[in-house]
Structure formats: C-alpha cells, structure tokens
PDB file of C-alpha atoms in Angstrom:
ATOM      1  CA  UNK A   1      88.924  80.672  96.070  1.00 69.00           C
ATOM      2  CA  UNK A   2      87.389  81.549  99.455  1.00 75.00           C
ATOM      3  CA  UNK A   3      88.854  83.921 102.003  1.00 87.00           C
ATOM      4  CA  UNK A   4      87.767  84.775 105.523  1.00 90.00           C
ATOM      5  CA  UNK A   5      89.075  87.221 108.091  1.00 93.00           C
ATOM      6  CA  UNK A   6      87.685  87.888 111.562  1.00 94.00           C
ATOM      7  CA  UNK A   7      88.245  90.520 114.211  1.00 95.00           C
ATOM      8  CA  UNK A   8      87.097  90.346 117.833  1.00 96.00           C
ATOM      9  CA  UNK A   9      86.927  93.347 120.137  1.00 95.00           C
ATOM     10  CA  UNK A  10      86.118  93.242 123.829  1.00 97.00           C
ATOM     11  CA  UNK A  11      83.546  95.899 124.689  1.00 95.00           C
ATOM     12  CA  UNK A  12      82.771  96.952 128.241  1.00 97.00           C
ATOM     13  CA  UNK A  13      78.992  97.144 127.880  1.00 97.00           C
ATOM     14  CA  UNK A  14      76.301  94.478 128.232  1.00 97.00           C
ATOM     15  CA  UNK A  15      75.701  92.426 125.075  1.00 97.00           C
ATOM     16  CA  UNK A  16      72.095  93.610 124.781  1.00 96.00           C
ATOM     17  CA  UNK A  17      73.278  97.252 124.737  1.00 96.00           C
ATOM     18  CA  UNK A  18      75.915  96.567 122.068  1.00 97.00           C
ATOM     19  CA  UNK A  19      73.297  94.732 119.979  1.00 97.00           C
ATOM     20  CA  UNK A  20      71.100  97.859 120.000  1.00 96.00           C
ATOM     21  CA  UNK A  21      73.792  99.380 117.776  1.00 94.00           C
ATOM     22  CA  UNK A  22      75.119  96.351 115.868  1.00 94.00           C
ATOM     23  CA  UNK A  23      71.649  94.989 115.127  1.00 94.00           C
ATOM     24  CA  UNK A  24      70.394  98.226 113.612  1.00 93.00           C
ATOM     25  CA  UNK A  25      71.356 100.820 111.025  1.00 91.00           C
ATOM     26  CA  UNK A  26      73.007 102.851 113.812  1.00 92.00           C
ATOM     27  CA  UNK A  27      76.277 100.966 113.304  1.00 91.00           C
ATOM     28  CA  UNK A  28      76.648 102.350 109.777  1.00 91.00           C
ATOM     29  CA  UNK A  29      76.070 105.913 110.968  1.00 92.00           C
ATOM     30  CA  UNK A  30      78.633 105.518 113.761  1.00 94.00           C
ATOM     31  CA  UNK A  31      81.232 104.156 111.319  1.00 92.00           C
ATOM     32  CA  UNK A  32      80.693 107.132 108.986  1.00 94.00           C
ATOM     33  CA  UNK A  33      81.124 109.545 111.889  1.00 95.00           C
ATOM     34  CA  UNK A  34      84.031 107.836 113.667  1.00 95.00           C
ATOM     35  CA  UNK A  35      85.921 106.281 110.725  1.00 93.00           C
ATOM     36  CA  UNK A  36      85.479 108.674 107.787  1.00 94.00           C
ATOM     37  CA  UNK A  37      88.697 107.337 106.267  1.00 93.00           C
ATOM     38  CA  UNK A  38      86.963 103.938 105.860  1.00 92.00           C
ATOM     39  CA  UNK A  39      83.348 104.848 104.945  1.00 94.00           C
ATOM     40  CA  UNK A  40      82.413 108.271 103.543  1.00 96.00           C
ATOM     41  CA  UNK A  41      78.631 107.941 103.361  1.00 96.00           C
ATOM     42  CA  UNK A  42      75.791 105.427 103.793  1.00 96.00           C
ATOM     43  CA  UNK A  43      72.390 105.852 102.140  1.00 96.00           C
ATOM     44  CA  UNK A  44      69.379 103.596 102.749  1.00 95.00           C
ATOM     45  CA  UNK A  45      67.987 102.749  99.306  1.00 97.00           C
ATOM     46  CA  UNK A  46      65.339 100.240 100.399  1.00 97.00           C
ATOM     47  CA  UNK A  47      63.836  99.263 103.735  1.00 95.00           C
ATOM     48  CA  UNK A  48      64.145 100.580 107.260  1.00 92.00           C
ATOM     49  CA  UNK A  49      67.380  98.891 108.359  1.00 92.00           C
ATOM     50  CA  UNK A  50      65.779  95.471 108.860  1.00 94.00           C
ATOM     51  CA  UNK A  51      66.171  92.268 106.844  1.00 96.00           C
ATOM     52  CA  UNK A  52      66.060  92.986 103.124  1.00 97.00           C
ATOM     53  CA  UNK A  53      67.206  96.590 103.503  1.00 96.00           C
ATOM     54  CA  UNK A  54      69.619  97.770 100.807  1.00 97.00           C
ATOM     55  CA  UNK A  55      72.302 100.348 101.561  1.00 97.00           C
ATOM     56  CA  UNK A  56      74.633 102.237  99.277  1.00 97.00           C
ATOM     57  CA  UNK A  57      78.031 102.488 100.954  1.00 96.00           C
ATOM     58  CA  UNK A  58      80.324 105.173  99.508  1.00 96.00           C
ATOM     59  CA  UNK A  59      84.049 105.026 100.196  1.00 95.00           C
ATOM     60  CA  UNK A  60      86.178 108.149 100.715  1.00 95.00           C
ATOM     61  CA  UNK A  61      87.497 109.896  97.604  1.00 94.00           C
ATOM     62  CA  UNK A  62      90.845 108.428  96.623  1.00 92.00           C
ATOM     63  CA  UNK A  63      90.144 104.941  97.992  1.00 91.00           C
ATOM     64  CA  UNK A  64      92.130 102.616  95.706  1.00 90.00           C
ATOM     65  CA  UNK A  65      89.941 100.579  93.306  1.00 89.00           C
ATOM     66  CA  UNK A  66      86.649 101.245  95.157  1.00 92.00           C
ATOM     67  CA  UNK A  67      84.076 104.023  94.964  1.00 95.00           C
ATOM     68  CA  UNK A  68      80.897 102.415  96.347  1.00 96.00           C
ATOM     69  CA  UNK A  69      78.846  99.262  96.667  1.00 96.00           C
ATOM     70  CA  UNK A  70      75.311  98.229  97.489  1.00 98.00           C
ATOM     71  CA  UNK A  71      74.791  95.787 100.331  1.00 97.00           C
ATOM     72  CA  UNK A  72      71.717  93.980 101.576  1.00 97.00           C
ATOM     73  CA  UNK A  73      70.948  92.817 105.106  1.00 97.00           C
ATOM     74  CA  UNK A  74      70.246  89.121 104.574  1.00 97.00           C
ATOM     75  CA  UNK A  75      70.177  87.979 108.223  1.00 97.00           C
ATOM     76  CA  UNK A  76      69.260  89.821 111.407  1.00 97.00           C
ATOM     77  CA  UNK A  77      68.771  87.451 114.336  1.00 97.00           C
ATOM     78  CA  UNK A  78      68.022  89.313 117.566  1.00 97.00           C
ATOM     79  CA  UNK A  79      68.079  86.120 119.671  1.00 97.00           C
ATOM     80  CA  UNK A  80      71.550  85.058 118.503  1.00 97.00           C
ATOM     81  CA  UNK A  81      72.698  88.685 118.027  1.00 97.00           C
ATOM     82  CA  UNK A  82      73.882  88.055 114.463  1.00 98.00           C
ATOM     83  CA  UNK A  83      73.589  90.292 111.400  1.00 97.00           C
ATOM     84  CA  UNK A  84      74.872  89.493 107.896  1.00 97.00           C
ATOM     85  CA  UNK A  85      75.255  92.059 105.127  1.00 96.00           C
ATOM     86  CA  UNK A  86      76.053  90.877 101.597  1.00 96.00           C
ATOM     87  CA  UNK A  87      77.355  93.047  98.772  1.00 96.00           C
ATOM     88  CA  UNK A  88      74.911  92.800  95.874  1.00 97.00           C
ATOM     89  CA  UNK A  89      76.346  95.354  93.432  1.00 96.00           C
ATOM     90  CA  UNK A  90      79.596  97.197  92.791  1.00 94.00           C
ATOM     91  CA  UNK A  91      82.649  97.352  95.020  1.00 92.00           C
ATOM     92  CA  UNK A  92      84.647  94.145  95.116  1.00 90.00           C
ATOM     93  CA  UNK A  93      82.105  92.438  92.842  1.00 91.00           C
ATOM     94  CA  UNK A  94      83.325  94.762  90.072  1.00 90.00           C
ATOM     95  CA  UNK A  95      86.874  93.545  90.747  1.00 88.00           C
ATOM     96  CA  UNK A  96      86.106  89.883  90.097  1.00 87.00           C
ATOM     97  CA  UNK A  97      84.756  88.724  93.442  1.00 89.00           C
ATOM     98  CA  UNK A  98      81.609  86.610  93.260  1.00 90.00           C
ATOM     99  CA  UNK A  99      80.782  86.900  96.971  1.00 92.00           C
ATOM    100  CA  UNK A 100      81.524  89.420  99.695  1.00 94.00           C
ATOM    101  CA  UNK A 101      79.665  89.434 102.991  1.00 95.00           C
ATOM    102  CA  UNK A 102      80.201  90.676 106.521  1.00 95.00           C
ATOM    103  CA  UNK A 103      78.832  88.892 109.580  1.00 96.00           C
ATOM    104  CA  UNK A 104      78.492  90.873 112.814  1.00 96.00           C
ATOM    105  CA  UNK A 105      78.074  89.016 116.111  1.00 97.00           C
ATOM    106  CA  UNK A 106      77.700  90.241 119.673  1.00 98.00           C
ATOM    107  CA  UNK A 107      78.788  87.542 122.117  1.00 97.00           C
ATOM    108  CA  UNK A 108      78.021  87.859 125.822  1.00 96.00           C
ATOM    109  CA  UNK A 109      81.120  87.410 127.962  1.00 96.00           C
ATOM    110  CA  UNK A 110      79.807  88.635 131.309  1.00 94.00           C
ATOM    111  CA  UNK A 111      77.125  90.835 132.798  1.00 94.00           C
ATOM    112  CA  UNK A 112      78.828  94.079 131.763  1.00 96.00           C
ATOM    113  CA  UNK A 113      81.142  92.882 128.977  1.00 97.00           C
ATOM    114  CA  UNK A 114      80.801  91.376 125.504  1.00 97.00           C
ATOM    115  CA  UNK A 115      82.768  90.543 122.389  1.00 97.00           C
ATOM    116  CA  UNK A 116      81.909  92.118 119.050  1.00 96.00           C
ATOM    117  CA  UNK A 117      83.050  89.876 116.224  1.00 97.00           C
ATOM    118  CA  UNK A 118      83.162  90.875 112.560  1.00 95.00           C
ATOM    119  CA  UNK A 119      83.841  88.214 109.941  1.00 95.00           C
ATOM    120  CA  UNK A 120      84.386  89.082 106.294  1.00 93.00           C
ATOM    121  CA  UNK A 121      83.986  86.275 103.773  1.00 92.00           C
ATOM    122  CA  UNK A 122      84.734  86.536 100.086  1.00 89.00           C
ATOM    123  CA  UNK A 123      85.022  84.378  97.028  1.00 91.00           C
ATOM    124  CA  UNK A 124      86.854  85.389  93.902  1.00 83.00           C
ATOM    125  CA  UNK A 125      87.075  83.980  90.416  1.00 75.00           C
ATOM    126  CA  UNK A 126      90.210  81.981  89.703  1.00 58.00           C
ATOM    127  CA  UNK A 127      91.038  84.265  86.779  1.00 49.00           C
ATOM    128  CA  UNK A 128      91.130  87.439  88.873  1.00 41.00           C
ATOM    129  CA  UNK A 129      94.396  89.349  88.722  1.00 45.00           C
ATOM    130  CA  UNK A 130      95.913  89.789  92.163  1.00 47.00           C
ATOM    131  CA  UNK A 131      95.966  93.346  93.450  1.00 46.00           C
ATOM    132  CA  UNK A 132      98.793  94.449  95.699  1.00 45.00           C
ATOM    133  CA  UNK A 133      97.452  96.096  98.840  1.00 46.00           C
ATOM    134  CA  UNK A 134      99.734  98.095 101.107  1.00 45.00           C
ATOM    135  CA  UNK A 135      98.853  96.729 104.556  1.00 45.00           C
ATOM    136  CA  UNK A 136     101.356  99.103 106.192  1.00 46.00           C
ATOM    137  CA  UNK A 137      98.793 101.917 105.899  1.00 47.00           C
ATOM    138  CA  UNK A 138      96.033  99.911 107.601  1.00 46.00           C
ATOM    139  CA  UNK A 139      95.908 100.260 111.381  1.00 42.00           C
ATOM    140  CA  UNK A 140      94.084  98.236 114.039  1.00 40.00           C
ATOM    141  CA  UNK A 141      91.654 101.159 114.418  1.00 41.00           C
ATOM    142  CA  UNK A 142      90.840 101.013 110.682  1.00 38.00           C
ATOM    143  CA  UNK A 143      89.635  97.417 110.998  1.00 36.00           C
TER     144      UNK A 143
END
C-alpha cells in the first residue's frame, strides 16, 4: 500500500536563494534549530551533504514509536532544484514500512518568490498493524 502527502509553502525569496538551503545540508541544521520538537539531532555519517551522503536523524525523546533513522540523499538536481532523501535504516522501516522517502522541490513563482514543496512517499507491508496517530497534536508549523 502506497501513501503520499505533500505540503507547499510560499516563500518570499528568490528560488535560487531558497535552493541554497534546501539543496544542501543546511536545511537539516535549520530544522533542528527551529523545530526541535520534530528533529532532535542530525549527524552526517557519510559524505559531505551531496548525493550518497548518509545522515542519522534522531527524534526528540518521547517521540511515539520512533527514536532515529538513517537516510541517504539519492537525488540532488541543482538545475531542477530537487532533492530526494530515502530512509535506509530504522525509523518507519522498523515499523513495517518498506519505503519512506522525502522529495524537496523549490519552484520559482516570480523574481522574488518561490514555492517550497515537500512530498513524503511511503509503502507499507499489507500485514502491518495500523497505528493510531493523534493528529490533533500536529500543527501546520510542525509539518
């Protein structure tokens, strides 16, 4: 069973400036600093933040069902402003998912404005027990 969810945010900066963050490891560091309730820590295990780099993402203590995962940058396309990170160990894979990846896109909307789009795609085994998630505690800012 496949699942996909996307979020688009209008950003009032040129697309090339937004890509300087989204296309690099800087995005992970900003998320740790600005959203510590979502990501506690990010360590680079392999690489320099380019294609093939492997990161260990640690979730905040007390996060239901998740402690950490390892993800690999499998696509970084500077021309199209697209980056794809795929979980390769731990996290949702330990809960029965066979695929979990996040695609980041920066889409030019005007000279001084762009859209940042994040798309999460997952696939789970048919035998996976369903977990009840309380969406009432998740805010727009958390996404």
